[in-house]
Amino acid sequence: NGISNEFLEYQLARDGSPRRIQYVGMRCPMPPAGPLAVKQFHLEWDDDDDDDDDDGSKCSPTFTMLQLAPSTSVMQWFMLTEPPLEASVVRLRCTKNFQGHDVPYANSIGFWEIAFR
């Protein structure tokens, strides 16, 4: 069904100091070359010191990638709502892929590149 709940956690600065994020960029292969490419995702901020859990506070809207031409793999940029996020660690939570609705066993999600500005 293409629905997932996978996350990757990023440390934004080597020294652990908070960084300000206003934009997130995502690049992935477009279907049919990338049927498991991320379609929907959001950012989370872990606002407690418990490293054992995987639940954070959602700190962005749910972003939806545009389905571009199959040979297109440009970085798509999304603006976070005001105020900008200030954090030292942020989670990227991928929640839906492009073709899971057509391929029932397609329950994984992937992408090529992510950037924060």
Short mmCIF file of N, CA, C and O in Angstrom, two decimals:
data_model
loop_
_atom_site.label_atom_id
_atom_site.label_comp_id
_atom_site.label_asym_id
_atom_site.label_seq_id
_atom_site.Cartn_x
_atom_site.Cartn_y
_atom_site.Cartn_z
N ASN A 1 0.80 -1.21 0.00
CA ASN A 1 0.00 0.00 0.00
C ASN A 1 0.84 1.27 0.00
O ASN A 1 0.32 2.35 -0.04
N GLY A 2 2.16 1.13 0.10
CA GLY A 2 3.05 2.28 0.02
C GLY A 2 3.17 3.11 1.28
O GLY A 2 3.89 4.08 1.32
N ILE A 3 2.44 2.72 2.32
CA ILE A 3 2.47 3.47 3.58
C ILE A 3 3.60 2.92 4.45
O ILE A 3 3.78 1.72 4.56
N SER A 4 4.35 3.81 5.07
CA SER A 4 5.45 3.39 5.91
C SER A 4 5.61 4.37 7.06
O SER A 4 4.92 5.38 7.13
N ASN A 5 6.52 4.08 7.95
CA ASN A 5 6.76 4.95 9.09
C ASN A 5 8.26 4.90 9.44
O ASN A 5 8.62 4.74 10.58
N GLU A 6 9.09 5.03 8.43
CA GLU A 6 10.53 4.93 8.60
C GLU A 6 11.13 6.31 8.84
O GLU A 6 10.68 7.29 8.28
N PHE A 7 12.17 6.36 9.67
CA PHE A 7 12.84 7.64 9.84
C PHE A 7 14.35 7.49 9.80
O PHE A 7 14.89 6.42 10.08
N LEU A 8 15.00 8.58 9.42
CA LEU A 8 16.44 8.72 9.50
C LEU A 8 16.70 9.94 10.37
O LEU A 8 16.00 10.94 10.27
N GLU A 9 17.73 9.85 11.20
CA GLU A 9 18.03 10.95 12.10
C GLU A 9 19.33 11.60 11.66
O GLU A 9 20.30 10.91 11.37
N TYR A 10 19.33 12.94 11.60
CA TYR A 10 20.48 13.69 11.15
C TYR A 10 20.98 14.62 12.25
O TYR A 10 20.19 15.36 12.83
N GLN A 11 22.27 14.58 12.49
CA GLN A 11 22.91 15.55 13.38
C GLN A 11 23.32 16.71 12.48
O GLN A 11 24.07 16.53 11.52
N LEU A 12 22.86 17.91 12.79
CA LEU A 12 23.03 19.05 11.90
C LEU A 12 24.37 19.76 12.08
O LEU A 12 24.78 20.51 11.21
N ALA A 13 25.04 19.56 13.20
CA ALA A 13 26.35 20.17 13.43
C ALA A 13 27.24 19.18 14.16
O ALA A 13 26.78 18.46 15.05
N ARG A 14 28.50 19.14 13.80
CA ARG A 14 29.43 18.20 14.42
C ARG A 14 29.59 18.45 15.91
O ARG A 14 29.80 17.52 16.68
N ASP A 15 29.49 19.71 16.31
CA ASP A 15 29.68 20.04 17.73
C ASP A 15 28.39 19.95 18.54
O ASP A 15 28.39 20.21 19.73
N GLY A 16 27.30 19.55 17.90
CA GLY A 16 26.03 19.38 18.61
C GLY A 16 25.27 20.67 18.86
O GLY A 16 24.22 20.65 19.49
N SER A 17 25.77 21.78 18.36
CA SER A 17 25.06 23.04 18.56
C SER A 17 23.85 23.13 17.63
O SER A 17 23.85 22.55 16.55
N PRO A 18 22.82 23.85 18.05
CA PRO A 18 21.61 23.96 17.22
C PRO A 18 21.87 24.75 15.94
O PRO A 18 22.69 25.66 15.93
N ARG A 19 21.18 24.37 14.91
CA ARG A 19 21.21 25.06 13.62
C ARG A 19 19.79 25.46 13.24
O ARG A 19 18.84 24.79 13.61
N ARG A 20 19.70 26.52 12.49
CA ARG A 20 18.38 27.00 12.02
C ARG A 20 18.11 26.41 10.64
O ARG A 20 18.95 26.48 9.75
N ILE A 21 16.93 25.84 10.49
CA ILE A 21 16.50 25.25 9.21
C ILE A 21 15.25 25.97 8.73
O ILE A 21 14.27 26.06 9.48
N GLN A 22 15.26 26.44 7.50
CA GLN A 22 14.08 27.05 6.91
C GLN A 22 13.57 26.25 5.71
O GLN A 22 12.41 26.36 5.35
N TYR A 23 14.47 25.46 5.10
CA TYR A 23 14.11 24.70 3.91
C TYR A 23 14.67 23.29 4.01
O TYR A 23 15.73 23.08 4.59
N VAL A 24 13.96 22.36 3.41
CA VAL A 24 14.46 20.99 3.26
C VAL A 24 14.32 20.63 1.78
O VAL A 24 13.30 20.94 1.15
N GLY A 25 15.37 20.04 1.24
CA GLY A 25 15.36 19.62 -0.16
C GLY A 25 15.46 18.10 -0.24
O GLY A 25 16.16 17.47 0.54
N MET A 26 14.75 17.53 -1.21
CA MET A 26 14.73 16.07 -1.37
C MET A 26 14.90 15.77 -2.87
O MET A 26 14.28 16.42 -3.71
N ARG A 27 15.73 14.77 -3.15
CA ARG A 27 15.93 14.32 -4.53
C ARG A 27 15.79 12.80 -4.56
O ARG A 27 16.37 12.10 -3.72
N CYS A 28 15.01 12.31 -5.50
CA CYS A 28 14.82 10.87 -5.64
C CYS A 28 14.51 10.54 -7.10
O CYS A 28 14.11 11.42 -7.87
N PRO A 29 14.68 9.27 -7.48
CA PRO A 29 14.34 8.88 -8.85
C PRO A 29 12.82 8.86 -9.02
O PRO A 29 12.09 8.45 -8.12
N MET A 30 12.36 9.34 -10.14
CA MET A 30 10.93 9.35 -10.41
C MET A 30 10.47 8.01 -10.97
O MET A 30 11.23 7.34 -11.66
N PRO A 31 9.24 7.61 -10.65
CA PRO A 31 8.69 6.39 -11.22
C PRO A 31 8.64 6.51 -12.75
O PRO A 31 8.48 7.61 -13.25
N PRO A 32 8.81 5.43 -13.47
CA PRO A 32 8.89 4.05 -13.02
C PRO A 32 10.27 3.63 -12.55
O PRO A 32 10.42 2.55 -11.99
N ALA A 33 11.30 4.46 -12.74
CA ALA A 33 12.65 4.08 -12.32
C ALA A 33 12.75 3.98 -10.80
O ALA A 33 13.53 3.20 -10.28
N GLY A 34 11.96 4.75 -10.09
CA GLY A 34 12.00 4.74 -8.63
C GLY A 34 10.64 4.50 -8.02
O GLY A 34 10.05 5.41 -7.43
N PRO A 35 10.07 3.29 -8.15
CA PRO A 35 8.73 3.05 -7.62
C PRO A 35 8.64 3.18 -6.10
O PRO A 35 7.57 3.47 -5.57
N LEU A 36 9.75 3.00 -5.41
CA LEU A 36 9.74 3.10 -3.95
C LEU A 36 10.20 4.48 -3.47
O LEU A 36 10.40 4.69 -2.28
N ALA A 37 10.37 5.40 -4.40
CA ALA A 37 10.82 6.74 -4.04
C ALA A 37 9.82 7.40 -3.10
O ALA A 37 8.61 7.23 -3.22
N VAL A 38 10.36 8.17 -2.17
CA VAL A 38 9.51 8.85 -1.19
C VAL A 38 8.56 9.82 -1.89
O VAL A 38 8.95 10.55 -2.78
N LYS A 39 7.30 9.76 -1.50
CA LYS A 39 6.29 10.68 -2.02
C LYS A 39 5.90 11.68 -0.93
O LYS A 39 5.72 12.85 -1.21
N GLN A 40 5.75 11.20 0.30
CA GLN A 40 5.37 12.08 1.40
C GLN A 40 6.32 11.88 2.58
O GLN A 40 6.71 10.76 2.89
N PHE A 41 6.66 13.01 3.22
CA PHE A 41 7.55 12.97 4.37
C PHE A 41 7.32 14.21 5.23
O PHE A 41 6.68 15.17 4.80
N HIS A 42 7.83 14.16 6.43
CA HIS A 42 7.85 15.35 7.30
C HIS A 42 9.07 15.28 8.19
O HIS A 42 9.76 14.28 8.25
N LEU A 43 9.33 16.39 8.88
CA LEU A 43 10.45 16.46 9.81
C LEU A 43 9.94 16.39 11.23
O LEU A 43 8.83 16.84 11.52
N GLU A 44 10.77 15.83 12.09
CA GLU A 44 10.46 15.75 13.52
C GLU A 44 11.65 16.24 14.30
O GLU A 44 12.80 16.12 13.86
N TRP A 45 11.36 16.74 15.46
CA TRP A 45 12.38 17.20 16.39
C TRP A 45 12.17 16.45 17.69
O TRP A 45 11.07 16.42 18.23
N ASP A 46 13.23 15.82 18.17
CA ASP A 46 13.14 15.07 19.43
C ASP A 46 13.35 16.05 20.57
O ASP A 46 14.46 16.53 20.81
N ASP A 47 12.28 16.37 21.27
CA ASP A 47 12.35 17.41 22.29
C ASP A 47 12.60 16.87 23.69
O ASP A 47 12.44 17.58 24.67
N ASP A 48 13.02 15.60 23.80
CA ASP A 48 13.41 15.09 25.11
C ASP A 48 14.79 14.43 25.01
O ASP A 48 15.35 14.30 23.94
N ASP A 49 15.33 14.01 26.13
CA ASP A 49 16.67 13.44 26.15
C ASP A 49 16.67 11.92 26.10
O ASP A 49 17.71 11.30 26.26
N ASP A 50 15.53 11.32 25.89
CA ASP A 50 15.42 9.86 25.87
C ASP A 50 15.84 9.35 24.49
O ASP A 50 15.13 9.54 23.51
N ASP A 51 16.99 8.72 24.40
CA ASP A 51 17.50 8.22 23.12
C ASP A 51 16.90 6.88 22.73
O ASP A 51 17.16 6.38 21.65
N ASP A 52 16.09 6.29 23.62
CA ASP A 52 15.59 4.95 23.35
C ASP A 52 14.29 4.91 22.56
O ASP A 52 13.87 3.87 22.11
N ASP A 53 13.62 6.05 22.42
CA ASP A 53 12.34 6.02 21.70
C ASP A 53 12.52 6.55 20.29
O ASP A 53 13.54 7.08 19.92
N ASP A 54 11.50 6.34 19.48
CA ASP A 54 11.56 6.83 18.11
C ASP A 54 10.44 7.81 17.82
O ASP A 54 10.08 8.03 16.69
N ASP A 55 9.88 8.40 18.86
CA ASP A 55 8.82 9.36 18.64
C ASP A 55 9.33 10.76 18.93
O ASP A 55 9.93 11.02 19.95
N GLY A 56 9.12 11.65 17.99
CA GLY A 56 9.52 13.04 18.14
C GLY A 56 8.32 13.92 17.88
O GLY A 56 7.25 13.46 17.51
N SER A 57 8.51 15.18 18.06
CA SER A 57 7.45 16.14 17.79
C SER A 57 7.51 16.54 16.33
O SER A 57 8.55 16.97 15.83
N LYS A 58 6.39 16.43 15.64
CA LYS A 58 6.33 16.83 14.25
C LYS A 58 6.56 18.33 14.17
O LYS A 58 5.90 19.10 14.87
N CYS A 59 7.51 18.75 13.35
CA CYS A 59 7.85 20.17 13.29
C CYS A 59 7.77 20.73 11.88
O CYS A 59 8.33 21.78 11.60
N SER A 60 7.10 20.03 11.00
CA SER A 60 6.88 20.53 9.65
C SER A 60 5.55 19.99 9.15
O SER A 60 5.04 19.01 9.68
N PRO A 61 5.02 20.62 8.12
CA PRO A 61 3.86 20.00 7.50
C PRO A 61 4.28 18.72 6.77
O PRO A 61 5.48 18.45 6.63
N THR A 62 3.33 17.94 6.33
CA THR A 62 3.64 16.79 5.48
C THR A 62 3.91 17.32 4.09
O THR A 62 3.06 17.98 3.49
N PHE A 63 5.11 17.06 3.59
CA PHE A 63 5.50 17.51 2.26
C PHE A 63 5.23 16.41 1.25
O PHE A 63 5.44 15.23 1.54
N THR A 64 4.77 16.78 0.06
CA THR A 64 4.49 15.82 -1.01
C THR A 64 5.36 16.15 -2.21
O THR A 64 5.31 17.26 -2.73
N MET A 65 6.15 15.18 -2.63
CA MET A 65 6.99 15.34 -3.81
C MET A 65 6.13 15.40 -5.06
O MET A 65 5.13 14.67 -5.17
N LEU A 66 6.51 16.25 -6.00
CA LEU A 66 5.84 16.30 -7.29
C LEU A 66 6.33 15.15 -8.14
O LEU A 66 7.53 14.84 -8.15
N GLN A 67 5.43 14.50 -8.85
CA GLN A 67 5.85 13.44 -9.76
C GLN A 67 6.21 14.09 -11.09
O GLN A 67 5.34 14.50 -11.85
N LEU A 68 7.49 14.18 -11.35
CA LEU A 68 8.00 14.81 -12.55
C LEU A 68 8.24 13.76 -13.63
O LEU A 68 7.98 12.58 -13.42
N ALA A 69 8.75 14.18 -14.77
CA ALA A 69 9.05 13.25 -15.86
C ALA A 69 10.00 12.16 -15.37
O ALA A 69 10.85 12.42 -14.51
N PRO A 70 9.89 10.94 -15.91
CA PRO A 70 10.71 9.82 -15.43
C PRO A 70 12.21 10.07 -15.44
O PRO A 70 12.92 9.58 -14.58
N SER A 71 12.70 10.84 -16.38
CA SER A 71 14.15 11.08 -16.45
C SER A 71 14.59 12.26 -15.57
O SER A 71 15.76 12.60 -15.54
N THR A 72 13.66 12.86 -14.86
CA THR A 72 13.96 14.03 -14.03
C THR A 72 14.30 13.59 -12.61
O THR A 72 13.58 12.80 -12.01
N SER A 73 15.38 14.12 -12.10
CA SER A 73 15.73 13.82 -10.70
C SER A 73 16.31 15.08 -10.05
O SER A 73 17.40 15.05 -9.50
N VAL A 74 15.57 16.15 -10.12
CA VAL A 74 16.03 17.42 -9.54
C VAL A 74 15.72 17.47 -8.05
O VAL A 74 14.84 16.77 -7.56
N MET A 75 16.44 18.33 -7.35
CA MET A 75 16.17 18.57 -5.93
C MET A 75 14.88 19.39 -5.84
O MET A 75 14.75 20.42 -6.49
N GLN A 76 13.93 18.88 -5.06
CA GLN A 76 12.69 19.62 -4.82
C GLN A 76 12.79 20.24 -3.43
O GLN A 76 13.09 19.54 -2.46
N TRP A 77 12.54 21.55 -3.34
CA TRP A 77 12.71 22.29 -2.09
C TRP A 77 11.36 22.60 -1.45
O TRP A 77 10.40 22.92 -2.15
N PHE A 78 11.31 22.50 -0.13
CA PHE A 78 10.11 22.75 0.65
C PHE A 78 10.45 23.72 1.78
O PHE A 78 11.48 23.58 2.44
N MET A 79 9.57 24.68 2.01
CA MET A 79 9.79 25.67 3.06
C MET A 79 9.06 25.24 4.33
O MET A 79 7.90 24.85 4.29
N LEU A 80 9.78 25.30 5.44
CA LEU A 80 9.15 25.02 6.73
C LEU A 80 8.29 26.21 7.11
O LEU A 80 8.58 27.34 6.73
N THR A 81 7.25 25.95 7.85
CA THR A 81 6.39 27.04 8.29
C THR A 81 7.12 27.88 9.33
O THR A 81 8.08 27.44 9.95
N GLU A 82 6.68 29.09 9.51
CA GLU A 82 7.30 29.99 10.50
C GLU A 82 6.94 29.55 11.90
O GLU A 82 5.83 29.10 12.12
N PRO A 83 7.79 29.68 12.87
CA PRO A 83 9.17 30.12 12.75
C PRO A 83 10.06 28.99 12.26
O PRO A 83 9.68 27.82 12.31
N PRO A 84 11.28 29.31 11.80
CA PRO A 84 12.21 28.26 11.36
C PRO A 84 12.53 27.32 12.51
O PRO A 84 12.45 27.69 13.68
N LEU A 85 12.91 26.11 12.17
CA LEU A 85 13.28 25.11 13.18
C LEU A 85 14.70 25.38 13.65
O LEU A 85 15.60 25.63 12.84
N GLU A 86 14.91 25.34 14.95
CA GLU A 86 16.26 25.42 15.52
C GLU A 86 16.48 24.15 16.33
O GLU A 86 15.80 23.92 17.33
N ALA A 87 17.42 23.32 15.85
CA ALA A 87 17.67 22.03 16.48
C ALA A 87 19.07 21.55 16.15
O ALA A 87 19.68 21.99 15.17
N SER A 88 19.57 20.65 16.96
CA SER A 88 20.87 20.04 16.67
C SER A 88 20.69 18.68 15.98
O SER A 88 21.58 18.21 15.28
N VAL A 89 19.52 18.07 16.19
CA VAL A 89 19.20 16.79 15.57
C VAL A 89 17.79 16.89 15.00
O VAL A 89 16.89 17.45 15.63
N VAL A 90 17.60 16.37 13.81
CA VAL A 90 16.28 16.37 13.18
C VAL A 90 16.05 15.00 12.56
O VAL A 90 16.99 14.32 12.15
N ARG A 91 14.80 14.58 12.57
CA ARG A 91 14.43 13.30 11.95
C ARG A 91 13.65 13.55 10.68
O ARG A 91 12.76 14.39 10.64
N LEU A 92 13.97 12.78 9.67
CA LEU A 92 13.20 12.75 8.44
C LEU A 92 12.33 11.51 8.52
O LEU A 92 12.84 10.40 8.59
N ARG A 93 11.02 11.70 8.57
CA ARG A 93 10.10 10.57 8.64
C ARG A 93 9.41 10.43 7.29
O ARG A 93 8.67 11.29 6.86
N CYS A 94 9.68 9.31 6.61
CA CYS A 94 9.08 9.01 5.30
C CYS A 94 7.81 8.21 5.54
O CYS A 94 7.84 7.19 6.22
N THR A 95 6.71 8.66 4.98
CA THR A 95 5.42 8.04 5.29
C THR A 95 4.72 7.40 4.09
O THR A 95 3.79 6.62 4.28
N LYS A 96 5.14 7.72 2.87
CA LYS A 96 4.46 7.13 1.71
C LYS A 96 5.39 7.14 0.51
O LYS A 96 6.13 8.09 0.30
N ASN A 97 5.34 6.05 -0.29
CA ASN A 97 6.12 6.02 -1.52
C ASN A 97 5.21 6.26 -2.73
O ASN A 97 3.99 6.35 -2.59
N PHE A 98 5.81 6.37 -3.91
CA PHE A 98 5.04 6.75 -5.09
C PHE A 98 4.11 5.66 -5.61
O PHE A 98 3.02 5.96 -6.08
N GLN A 99 4.51 4.40 -5.59
CA GLN A 99 3.71 3.39 -6.29
C GLN A 99 3.19 2.27 -5.42
O GLN A 99 2.78 1.24 -5.92
N GLY A 100 3.17 2.46 -4.13
CA GLY A 100 2.64 1.43 -3.25
C GLY A 100 1.18 1.14 -3.47
O GLY A 100 0.72 0.02 -3.24
N HIS A 101 0.43 2.12 -3.96
CA HIS A 101 -0.99 1.89 -4.23
C HIS A 101 -1.20 0.93 -5.40
O HIS A 101 -2.22 0.27 -5.50
N ASP A 102 -0.20 0.83 -6.31
CA ASP A 102 -0.29 -0.08 -7.46
C ASP A 102 0.42 -1.41 -7.21
O ASP A 102 0.10 -2.39 -7.85
N VAL A 103 1.40 -1.41 -6.32
CA VAL A 103 2.20 -2.60 -6.05
C VAL A 103 2.07 -2.91 -4.56
O VAL A 103 2.73 -2.29 -3.74
N PRO A 104 1.21 -3.85 -4.19
CA PRO A 104 0.91 -4.10 -2.77
C PRO A 104 2.11 -4.44 -1.89
O PRO A 104 2.12 -4.11 -0.72
N TYR A 105 3.13 -5.08 -2.44
CA TYR A 105 4.29 -5.45 -1.63
C TYR A 105 5.33 -4.33 -1.53
O TYR A 105 6.36 -4.48 -0.89
N ALA A 106 5.08 -3.19 -2.16
CA ALA A 106 6.03 -2.07 -2.16
C ALA A 106 5.86 -1.25 -0.88
O ALA A 106 5.23 -0.21 -0.88
N ASN A 107 6.43 -1.75 0.21
CA ASN A 107 6.26 -1.06 1.49
C ASN A 107 7.56 -0.44 1.99
O ASN A 107 7.67 -0.11 3.15
N SER A 108 8.55 -0.30 1.12
CA SER A 108 9.80 0.36 1.46
C SER A 108 9.81 1.76 0.85
O SER A 108 9.03 2.05 -0.06
N ILE A 109 10.69 2.59 1.36
CA ILE A 109 10.78 3.96 0.86
C ILE A 109 12.25 4.33 0.74
O ILE A 109 13.06 3.97 1.60
N GLY A 110 12.60 5.06 -0.32
CA GLY A 110 13.98 5.48 -0.49
C GLY A 110 14.07 6.85 -1.15
O GLY A 110 13.09 7.38 -1.66
N PHE A 111 15.27 7.40 -1.11
CA PHE A 111 15.56 8.66 -1.79
C PHE A 111 17.06 8.71 -2.05
O PHE A 111 17.82 7.91 -1.53
N TRP A 112 17.47 9.66 -2.87
CA TRP A 112 18.89 9.79 -3.20
C TRP A 112 19.61 10.80 -2.32
O TRP A 112 20.75 10.59 -1.93
N GLU A 113 18.97 11.92 -2.07
CA GLU A 113 19.68 13.01 -1.41
C GLU A 113 18.73 13.88 -0.61
O GLU A 113 17.57 14.09 -1.01
N ILE A 114 19.21 14.41 0.51
CA ILE A 114 18.45 15.37 1.31
C ILE A 114 19.39 16.51 1.67
O ILE A 114 20.61 16.31 1.79
N ALA A 115 18.85 17.71 1.77
CA ALA A 115 19.64 18.89 2.14
C ALA A 115 18.80 19.77 3.04
O ALA A 115 17.57 19.81 2.94
N PHE A 116 19.49 20.46 3.93
CA PHE A 116 18.84 21.39 4.85
C PHE A 116 19.47 22.76 4.66
O PHE A 116 20.69 22.88 4.56
N ARG A 117 18.63 23.80 4.64
CA ARG A 117 19.14 25.19 4.54
C ARG A 117 18.45 26.04 5.57
O ARG A 117 17.33 25.86 5.89
#
